[in-house]
Amino acid sequence: MIIVLKPDLAADAPELARLLDLARSFPGISTEVHRIEGATRALTEVYLLGPTHAVPTRPFEESDAVEKVVRITQKYRFIGRHDPGLDAVGFEYRGVRLSQETFTMFPGLCAVDTPAHVDETFAALGRLGVRTTRAGAYKPRTSPYDFQGLGKACLPWLFESAGKHGVRIVTMEVTHESQIDEIRRALADSGDATGVMLQIGTRNAQNFELLRAVGAQTEHPVLYKRGMGITLEESLNACEYIASGGNRKIIFGLRGVKSILGEPHRNFVDFAHVSVVKRLTRLPVCVDPSHSVGRRGAGPEGLLDIFHVAAQGVISGANMVLVDCHPRPEVALCDGPQALRLEELPHLVDDMAICRRAYEERVARAKRP
Ligand code: PEP
Ligand code: MN
């Protein structure tokens, strides 16, 4: 059961304390307060956990502080849509708002290799006004003989370079819980030069211990990449694991699913699920055209397939695009064949802006009679 409080109720309001006491007076019920700082207002929800079927809604509804009480019957208790006022609010991290209504590009390196390449990439992003990126330090690779990423050794110069170029968020995959601490320590040593969004890769989509670990901390948002060989429902349940640990700053990433039917692309592009995830959950949705397509094929008009599939996601309302680029893709140590050149980024940014405008026009048209 969720009690949605009136907007702008102070976190220390006595009405809130009274509601919590009332909730906890029912047998087996515990409470959790979730506060969402929106762009214009603050919203608070109280979650009642335990055998809530025996808890009446009336005593809560009678409180002046309560907007409404929602009985959750659906399975996505934390990530599901329950309240139109709150569903699109999303979250803010490092001054960047990410929600089902915003649009943000995250171009960057699949894998960090040299300080010079990192610096060149971040400088190119800075020139474009892009403040959000990706950079892999811990790489889960199919073969143990492939480059495994530089790990914690690269974090000091990676974060320093991010700070120098005004990068606010670096999205970085973690494959083990201990890496969260390594990242936290390196960020602190860098004087918090930037922020880090923790990425759960498709290969760890059901690594429940790792999901619990990123869910147990609330500092870093999480980009969850859908499992490449499991159902959408199973992937959404994995996000529910993260959220039920306390961290609600989650983005759902579509990155294609494994099927020979996707050939000649690396994966079968699944961006038709953008609107489905937005309908079923409150999570902002990311598309990753690089890991979906996996190569540099182009249509007869000359536009890369990577551009085309990113366009498909964005024109249907994707909130984030995660895309690989590299100053010299031919020497990249991971996923070079799918990396855009830095010179291609201005075109990509313009192309995505066209698609975003088209999406907004489509929504405006749909709202007219
Ligand atoms: C990545 O983003 O570098 C990556 C490995 O992605 P995925 O888990 O989607 O394959
Ligand atoms: Mn990659």
Tab-separated table of C-alpha atoms and ligand atoms in Angstrom:
chain	number	residue	atom	x	y	z
A	1	MET	CA	0.000	0.000	0.000
A	2	ILE	CA	1.269	3.474	-0.820
A	3	ILE	CA	0.176	6.671	0.888
A	4	VAL	CA	0.755	9.636	-1.374
A	5	LEU	CA	1.137	12.792	0.694
A	6	LYS	CA	0.140	16.302	-0.307
A	7	PRO	CA	2.861	18.077	-2.315
A	8	ASP	CA	5.460	20.091	-0.415
A	9	LEU	CA	4.714	18.505	2.963
A	10	ALA	CA	7.874	18.989	5.029
A	11	ALA	CA	9.959	15.889	5.753
A	12	ASP	CA	9.643	16.612	9.491
A	13	ALA	CA	5.926	17.458	9.475
A	14	PRO	CA	4.148	16.123	12.604
A	15	GLU	CA	1.333	14.740	10.374
A	16	LEU	CA	3.886	12.474	8.725
A	17	ALA	CA	5.097	11.144	12.083
A	18	ARG	CA	1.465	10.474	13.100
A	19	LEU	CA	0.804	8.560	9.866
A	20	LEU	CA	3.896	6.433	10.377
A	21	ASP	CA	2.844	5.605	13.936
A	22	LEU	CA	-0.628	4.692	12.737
A	23	ALA	CA	0.759	2.453	9.975
A	24	ARG	CA	3.129	0.657	12.326
A	25	SER	CA	0.316	0.002	14.810
A	26	PHE	CA	-1.032	-2.675	12.426
A	27	PRO	CA	0.492	-6.147	12.983
A	28	GLY	CA	3.534	-6.942	10.848
A	29	ILE	CA	3.542	-3.599	9.016
A	30	SER	CA	6.751	-1.672	8.450
A	31	THR	CA	7.090	1.640	6.651
A	32	GLU	CA	9.430	3.305	4.243
A	33	VAL	CA	9.371	6.987	3.361
A	34	HIS	CA	10.323	7.910	-0.156
A	35	ARG	CA	10.880	11.542	-0.983
A	36	ILE	CA	11.114	12.747	-4.565
A	37	GLU	CA	12.589	16.171	-5.179
A	38	GLY	CA	10.959	17.288	-8.409
A	39	ALA	CA	12.021	20.269	-10.495
A	40	THR	CA	9.245	22.436	-9.040
A	41	ARG	CA	7.996	20.585	-5.954
A	42	ALA	CA	8.823	17.905	-3.433
A	43	LEU	CA	6.656	14.818	-3.208
A	44	THR	CA	6.542	12.205	-0.480
A	45	GLU	CA	5.223	8.664	-0.556
A	46	VAL	CA	4.950	6.310	2.397
A	47	TYR	CA	5.203	2.622	1.562
A	48	LEU	CA	3.475	0.174	3.891
A	49	LEU	CA	5.170	-3.205	3.698
A	50	GLY	CA	3.888	-6.517	5.083
A	51	PRO	CA	0.363	-7.952	5.284
A	52	THR	CA	-1.375	-4.767	4.074
A	53	HIS	CA	-4.570	-6.585	3.049
A	54	ALA	CA	-5.598	-6.288	6.714
A	55	VAL	CA	-4.937	-2.534	6.820
A	56	PRO	CA	-7.947	-0.275	6.101
A	57	THR	CA	-7.361	2.787	3.875
A	58	ARG	CA	-9.959	5.015	5.579
A	59	PRO	CA	-7.935	6.172	8.640
A	60	PHE	CA	-5.156	7.326	6.321
A	61	GLU	CA	-7.483	8.987	3.826
A	62	GLU	CA	-8.984	11.038	6.648
A	63	SER	CA	-5.666	12.779	7.336
A	64	ASP	CA	-5.311	16.295	5.906
A	65	ALA	CA	-1.772	15.488	4.873
A	66	VAL	CA	-2.810	12.672	2.549
A	67	GLU	CA	-3.477	13.157	-1.148
A	68	LYS	CA	-4.520	9.556	-1.738
A	69	VAL	CA	-3.984	5.960	-0.728
A	70	VAL	CA	-3.171	3.375	-3.388
A	71	ARG	CA	-3.473	-0.354	-2.868
A	72	ILE	CA	-0.784	-2.028	-4.909
A	73	THR	CA	-2.010	-5.169	-6.530
A	74	GLN	CA	0.402	-5.167	-9.427
A	75	LYS	CA	3.768	-6.873	-9.173
A	76	TYR	CA	6.009	-3.844	-9.761
A	77	ARG	CA	5.477	-2.413	-6.327
A	78	PHE	CA	8.280	0.141	-6.442
A	79	ILE	CA	8.985	0.726	-10.110
A	80	GLY	CA	5.344	0.501	-11.282
A	81	ARG	CA	3.148	3.459	-12.196
A	82	HIS	CA	0.757	4.216	-9.385
A	83	ASP	CA	0.312	7.929	-9.391
A	84	PRO	CA	0.248	10.241	-12.431
A	85	GLY	CA	1.630	13.102	-10.308
A	86	LEU	CA	4.756	11.179	-9.426
A	87	ASP	CA	5.331	8.782	-12.274
A	88	ALA	CA	7.177	11.165	-14.553
A	89	VAL	CA	9.184	13.011	-11.893
A	90	GLY	CA	12.282	10.809	-12.157
A	91	PHE	CA	15.351	11.920	-10.249
A	92	GLU	CA	18.175	14.404	-10.325
A	93	TYR	CA	21.830	13.501	-10.091
A	94	ARG	CA	24.738	15.907	-10.310
A	95	GLY	CA	22.452	18.633	-11.598
A	96	VAL	CA	21.068	16.455	-14.410
A	97	ARG	CA	17.380	15.499	-14.282
A	98	LEU	CA	16.565	12.102	-15.703
A	99	SER	CA	12.908	11.155	-16.057
A	100	GLN	CA	10.358	9.814	-18.488
A	101	GLU	CA	10.019	13.379	-19.791
A	102	THR	CA	13.648	14.339	-20.319
A	103	PHE	CA	16.111	13.471	-23.065
A	104	THR	CA	19.876	13.097	-22.515
A	105	MET	CA	22.707	11.757	-24.665
A	106	PHE	CA	25.491	9.610	-23.131
A	107	PRO	CA	28.140	9.121	-25.838
A	108	GLY	CA	31.462	7.714	-24.689
A	109	LEU	CA	34.049	4.974	-24.603
A	110	CYS	CA	32.991	1.348	-24.385
A	111	ALA	CA	36.261	0.695	-22.563
A	112	VAL	CA	38.755	3.127	-21.086
A	113	ASP	CA	42.168	2.494	-22.674
A	114	THR	CA	44.539	5.482	-22.554
A	115	PRO	CA	44.494	8.879	-20.808
A	116	ALA	CA	44.916	10.573	-24.197
A	117	HIS	CA	41.839	8.852	-25.675
A	118	VAL	CA	39.763	9.689	-22.619
A	119	ASP	CA	40.867	13.315	-22.735
A	120	GLU	CA	40.178	13.623	-26.469
A	121	THR	CA	36.732	12.079	-26.057
A	122	PHE	CA	35.726	14.286	-23.123
A	123	ALA	CA	37.056	17.378	-24.902
A	124	ALA	CA	34.883	16.531	-27.939
A	125	LEU	CA	31.843	16.113	-25.657
A	126	GLY	CA	32.629	19.423	-23.958
A	127	ARG	CA	32.673	21.186	-27.358
A	128	LEU	CA	29.206	19.748	-28.041
A	129	GLY	CA	27.861	20.786	-24.662
A	130	VAL	CA	27.358	17.133	-23.702
A	131	ARG	CA	27.898	16.648	-19.948
A	132	THR	CA	27.054	12.963	-19.656
A	133	THR	CA	29.068	10.014	-20.890
A	134	ARG	CA	29.939	6.341	-20.595
A	135	ALA	CA	33.353	4.838	-19.822
A	136	GLY	CA	33.951	1.165	-19.036
A	137	ALA	CA	36.666	0.270	-16.525
A	138	TYR	CA	35.424	-3.208	-15.562
A	139	LYS	CA	34.630	-5.101	-18.736
A	140	PRO	CA	32.784	-8.428	-18.750
A	141	ARG	CA	34.200	-10.198	-21.821
A	142	THR	CA	33.140	-13.399	-23.497
A	143	SER	CA	36.718	-14.682	-23.693
A	144	PRO	CA	39.124	-14.605	-20.732
A	145	TYR	CA	41.887	-13.721	-23.215
A	146	ASP	CA	40.219	-10.491	-24.311
A	147	PHE	CA	40.982	-7.110	-22.739
A	148	GLN	CA	39.250	-7.089	-19.343
A	149	GLY	CA	39.324	-3.335	-18.734
A	150	LEU	CA	41.816	-1.318	-16.703
A	151	GLY	CA	39.774	-1.633	-13.507
A	152	LYS	CA	40.412	0.684	-10.586
A	153	ALA	CA	43.843	1.708	-11.929
A	154	CYS	CA	42.261	4.061	-14.476
A	155	LEU	CA	39.737	5.694	-12.138
A	156	PRO	CA	41.982	8.539	-10.845
A	157	TRP	CA	42.874	9.910	-14.274
A	158	LEU	CA	39.438	9.124	-15.704
A	159	PHE	CA	37.664	11.167	-13.016
A	160	GLU	CA	40.238	13.943	-13.199
A	161	SER	CA	39.712	14.276	-16.946
A	162	ALA	CA	35.927	14.231	-16.478
A	163	GLY	CA	36.204	17.067	-13.975
A	164	LYS	CA	38.506	19.038	-16.283
A	165	HIS	CA	36.015	18.881	-19.156
A	166	GLY	CA	32.855	19.483	-17.117
A	167	VAL	CA	31.519	15.926	-17.449
A	168	ARG	CA	28.918	15.497	-14.710
A	169	ILE	CA	27.977	11.838	-15.012
A	170	VAL	CA	30.090	8.890	-16.140
A	171	THR	CA	28.139	5.674	-16.675
A	172	MET	CA	30.296	2.722	-15.703
A	173	GLU	CA	29.524	-0.983	-15.510
A	174	VAL	CA	30.203	-2.860	-12.281
A	175	THR	CA	30.542	-6.622	-12.341
A	176	HIS	CA	31.169	-7.121	-8.631
A	177	GLU	CA	29.989	-5.431	-5.461
A	178	SER	CA	33.544	-4.544	-4.382
A	179	GLN	CA	33.881	-2.231	-7.394
A	180	ILE	CA	31.232	0.105	-5.968
A	181	ASP	CA	33.593	0.864	-3.078
A	182	GLU	CA	36.554	1.262	-5.433
A	183	ILE	CA	34.567	3.815	-7.418
A	184	ARG	CA	33.391	5.607	-4.285
A	185	ARG	CA	36.943	5.882	-2.940
A	186	ALA	CA	38.362	7.085	-6.256
A	187	LEU	CA	35.620	9.700	-6.563
A	188	ALA	CA	36.357	10.976	-3.068
A	189	ASP	CA	40.105	11.082	-3.873
A	190	SER	CA	39.329	13.104	-7.001
A	191	GLY	CA	37.493	15.678	-4.855
A	192	ASP	CA	34.198	14.455	-6.348
A	193	ALA	CA	35.260	15.700	-9.744
A	194	THR	CA	32.280	14.009	-11.404
A	195	GLY	CA	29.425	11.594	-10.701
A	196	VAL	CA	29.049	7.910	-11.568
A	197	MET	CA	25.981	6.031	-12.712
A	198	LEU	CA	26.486	2.342	-12.032
A	199	GLN	CA	25.655	0.090	-14.960
A	200	ILE	CA	24.399	-3.469	-14.628
A	201	GLY	CA	25.314	-5.233	-17.861
A	202	THR	CA	23.113	-7.670	-19.702
A	203	ARG	CA	25.288	-10.578	-18.545
A	204	ASN	CA	24.463	-9.744	-14.940
A	205	ALA	CA	20.784	-9.069	-15.544
A	206	GLN	CA	19.783	-11.695	-12.990
A	207	ASN	CA	22.798	-11.555	-10.688
A	208	PHE	CA	20.584	-10.951	-7.696
A	209	GLU	CA	23.440	-10.334	-5.253
A	210	LEU	CA	24.829	-7.605	-7.486
A	211	LEU	CA	21.348	-6.154	-7.982
A	212	ARG	CA	20.873	-6.039	-4.220
A	213	ALA	CA	24.275	-4.379	-3.824
A	214	VAL	CA	23.513	-1.500	-6.210
A	215	GLY	CA	20.055	-1.268	-4.642
A	216	ALA	CA	21.400	-1.037	-1.112
A	217	GLN	CA	23.157	2.262	-1.828
A	218	THR	CA	21.255	5.368	-2.835
A	219	GLU	CA	24.067	7.665	-3.868
A	220	HIS	CA	24.648	6.405	-7.402
A	221	PRO	CA	21.857	5.941	-9.933
A	222	VAL	CA	21.744	2.625	-11.757
A	223	LEU	CA	21.477	1.940	-15.475
A	224	TYR	CA	20.052	-1.559	-15.749
A	225	LYS	CA	20.578	-3.224	-19.160
A	226	ARG	CA	17.851	-5.735	-19.966
A	227	GLY	CA	18.848	-9.382	-20.049
A	228	MET	CA	19.646	-10.481	-23.581
A	229	GLY	CA	17.966	-13.878	-23.193
A	230	ILE	CA	15.212	-13.379	-20.634
A	231	THR	CA	11.742	-11.899	-20.896
A	232	LEU	CA	11.017	-8.224	-20.425
A	233	GLU	CA	9.042	-9.135	-17.316
A	234	GLU	CA	12.054	-10.906	-15.829
A	235	SER	CA	14.224	-7.859	-16.504
A	236	LEU	CA	11.652	-5.559	-14.901
A	237	ASN	CA	11.549	-7.817	-11.861
A	238	ALA	CA	15.319	-7.461	-11.647
A	239	CYS	CA	14.826	-3.673	-11.432
A	240	GLU	CA	12.296	-4.290	-8.683
A	241	TYR	CA	15.129	-6.043	-6.787
A	242	ILE	CA	17.227	-2.884	-7.056
A	243	ALA	CA	14.344	-0.620	-6.062
A	244	SER	CA	13.235	-2.767	-3.139
A	245	GLY	CA	16.695	-2.311	-1.625
A	246	GLY	CA	16.000	1.413	-1.360
A	247	ASN	CA	17.504	2.848	-4.533
A	248	ARG	CA	14.813	4.218	-6.832
A	249	LYS	CA	17.201	6.054	-9.149
A	250	ILE	CA	17.009	3.465	-11.905
A	251	ILE	CA	17.078	3.731	-15.684
A	252	PHE	CA	15.949	0.815	-17.815
A	253	GLY	CA	18.243	0.162	-20.788
A	254	LEU	CA	17.206	-1.555	-24.017
A	255	ARG	CA	20.213	-3.000	-25.859
A	256	GLY	CA	18.792	-5.648	-28.154
A	257	VAL	CA	18.222	-9.340	-27.475
A	258	LYS	CA	20.157	-12.346	-28.669
A	259	SER	CA	18.641	-13.991	-31.729
A	260	ILE	CA	19.957	-15.046	-35.131
A	261	LEU	CA	16.885	-13.263	-36.477
A	262	GLY	CA	18.669	-9.999	-35.744
A	263	GLU	CA	21.497	-10.771	-38.163
A	264	PRO	CA	23.378	-9.013	-39.678
A	265	HIS	CA	23.067	-6.885	-36.543
A	266	ARG	CA	24.769	-8.062	-33.362
A	267	ASN	CA	21.437	-8.319	-31.554
A	268	PHE	CA	17.780	-8.104	-32.463
A	269	VAL	CA	16.809	-4.488	-31.878
A	270	ASP	CA	14.078	-4.258	-29.225
A	271	PHE	CA	13.313	-0.544	-29.189
A	272	ALA	CA	9.607	-1.268	-29.757
A	273	HIS	CA	9.655	-1.836	-25.995
A	274	VAL	CA	10.365	1.839	-25.179
A	275	SER	CA	6.670	2.655	-24.857
A	276	VAL	CA	5.948	-0.640	-23.088
A	277	VAL	CA	8.480	0.022	-20.327
A	278	LYS	CA	7.205	3.594	-19.968
A	279	ARG	CA	3.652	2.288	-19.666
A	280	LEU	CA	4.451	-0.404	-17.110
A	281	THR	CA	6.919	1.518	-14.968
A	282	ARG	CA	8.075	4.976	-13.894
A	283	LEU	CA	11.599	4.324	-15.071
A	284	PRO	CA	13.244	6.558	-17.657
A	285	VAL	CA	14.168	4.409	-20.666
A	286	CYS	CA	17.568	4.294	-22.329
A	287	VAL	CA	18.378	2.845	-25.740
A	288	ASP	CA	21.822	1.592	-26.671
A	289	PRO	CA	22.102	1.486	-30.467
A	290	SER	CA	25.786	0.437	-30.348
A	291	HIS	CA	25.363	-2.886	-28.585
A	292	SER	CA	22.158	-3.550	-30.505
A	293	VAL	CA	23.609	-3.054	-33.977
A	294	GLY	CA	27.251	-3.851	-33.245
A	295	ARG	CA	28.691	-2.690	-36.586
A	296	ARG	CA	28.975	0.190	-39.017
A	297	GLY	CA	26.542	-0.816	-41.764
A	298	ALA	CA	24.711	2.070	-43.411
A	299	GLY	CA	21.497	2.465	-45.397
A	300	PRO	CA	21.690	3.413	-49.097
A	301	GLU	CA	21.206	7.076	-48.154
A	302	GLY	CA	24.413	6.896	-46.128
A	303	LEU	CA	23.021	7.015	-42.582
A	304	LEU	CA	24.547	4.402	-40.286
A	305	ASP	CA	22.236	1.672	-38.945
A	306	ILE	CA	23.344	2.878	-35.489
A	307	PHE	CA	21.762	6.278	-36.272
A	308	HIS	CA	18.624	4.643	-37.656
A	309	VAL	CA	17.919	2.433	-34.660
A	310	ALA	CA	18.740	5.208	-32.188
A	311	ALA	CA	16.210	7.295	-34.138
A	312	GLN	CA	13.605	4.543	-33.724
A	313	GLY	CA	14.071	4.628	-29.962
A	314	VAL	CA	14.068	8.405	-29.635
A	315	ILE	CA	11.073	9.010	-31.901
A	316	SER	CA	9.085	6.750	-29.607
A	317	GLY	CA	10.115	8.588	-26.469
A	318	ALA	CA	13.407	7.107	-25.214
A	319	ASN	CA	14.875	9.337	-22.496
A	320	MET	CA	18.513	8.501	-22.890
A	321	VAL	CA	20.863	7.306	-25.633
A	322	LEU	CA	23.986	5.414	-24.612
A	323	VAL	CA	26.335	5.179	-27.562
A	324	ASP	CA	29.919	4.033	-28.108
A	325	CYS	CA	32.462	6.370	-29.670
A	326	HIS	CA	36.249	6.407	-29.840
A	327	PRO	CA	38.905	8.792	-31.202
A	328	ARG	CA	40.425	5.864	-33.150
A	329	PRO	CA	37.964	2.966	-33.356
A	330	GLU	CA	40.508	0.855	-35.275
A	331	VAL	CA	42.741	0.617	-32.184
A	332	ALA	CA	39.956	0.378	-29.561
A	333	LEU	CA	40.494	-2.565	-27.216
A	334	CYS	CA	36.792	-3.375	-27.000
A	335	ASP	CA	33.918	-3.021	-29.476
A	336	GLY	CA	35.838	-0.864	-32.000
A	337	PRO	CA	33.653	-2.027	-34.920
A	338	GLN	CA	30.582	-0.371	-33.385
A	339	ALA	CA	32.267	2.827	-32.162
A	340	LEU	CA	31.391	6.113	-33.827
A	341	ARG	CA	34.238	8.480	-34.640
A	342	LEU	CA	34.327	11.686	-32.608
A	343	GLU	CA	33.787	13.641	-35.857
A	344	GLU	CA	30.449	11.843	-36.233
A	345	LEU	CA	29.098	12.976	-32.874
A	346	PRO	CA	27.840	16.441	-33.943
A	347	HIS	CA	25.773	14.760	-36.662
A	348	LEU	CA	24.414	12.216	-34.169
A	349	VAL	CA	23.455	14.945	-31.683
A	350	ASP	CA	21.635	16.880	-34.462
A	351	ASP	CA	19.930	13.729	-35.723
A	352	MET	CA	18.688	12.829	-32.252
A	353	ALA	CA	17.422	16.394	-31.729
A	354	ILE	CA	15.350	16.005	-34.928
A	355	CYS	CA	13.903	12.742	-33.581
A	356	ARG	CA	13.176	14.211	-30.153
A	357	ARG	CA	11.342	17.155	-31.750
A	358	ALA	CA	9.368	14.714	-33.877
A	359	TYR	CA	8.446	12.750	-30.731
A	360	GLU	CA	7.288	15.908	-28.983
A	361	GLU	CA	5.202	16.896	-32.015
A	362	ARG	CA	3.697	13.412	-32.133
A	363	VAL	CA	2.708	13.677	-28.474
A	364	ALA	CA	1.235	17.167	-28.962
A	365	ARG	CA	-0.748	15.902	-31.964
A	366	ALA	CA	-2.015	12.903	-30.021
A	367	LYS	CA	-3.356	15.205	-27.301
A	368	ARG	CA	-5.441	17.221	-29.820
A	369	PRO	CA	-8.953	15.932	-30.539
B	1	PEP	C1	28.500	-2.158	-22.406
B	1	PEP	O1	27.645	-1.269	-22.337
B	1	PEP	O2	29.707	-1.946	-22.528
B	1	PEP	C2	28.049	-3.551	-22.374
B	1	PEP	C3	28.884	-4.564	-22.178
B	1	PEP	O3	26.727	-3.647	-22.588
B	1	PEP	P1	25.777	-4.919	-22.504
B	1	PEP	O4	25.819	-5.383	-21.087
B	1	PEP	O5	24.449	-4.365	-22.924
B	1	PEP	O6	26.311	-5.947	-23.478
B	2	MN	MN	30.767	-2.476	-25.462
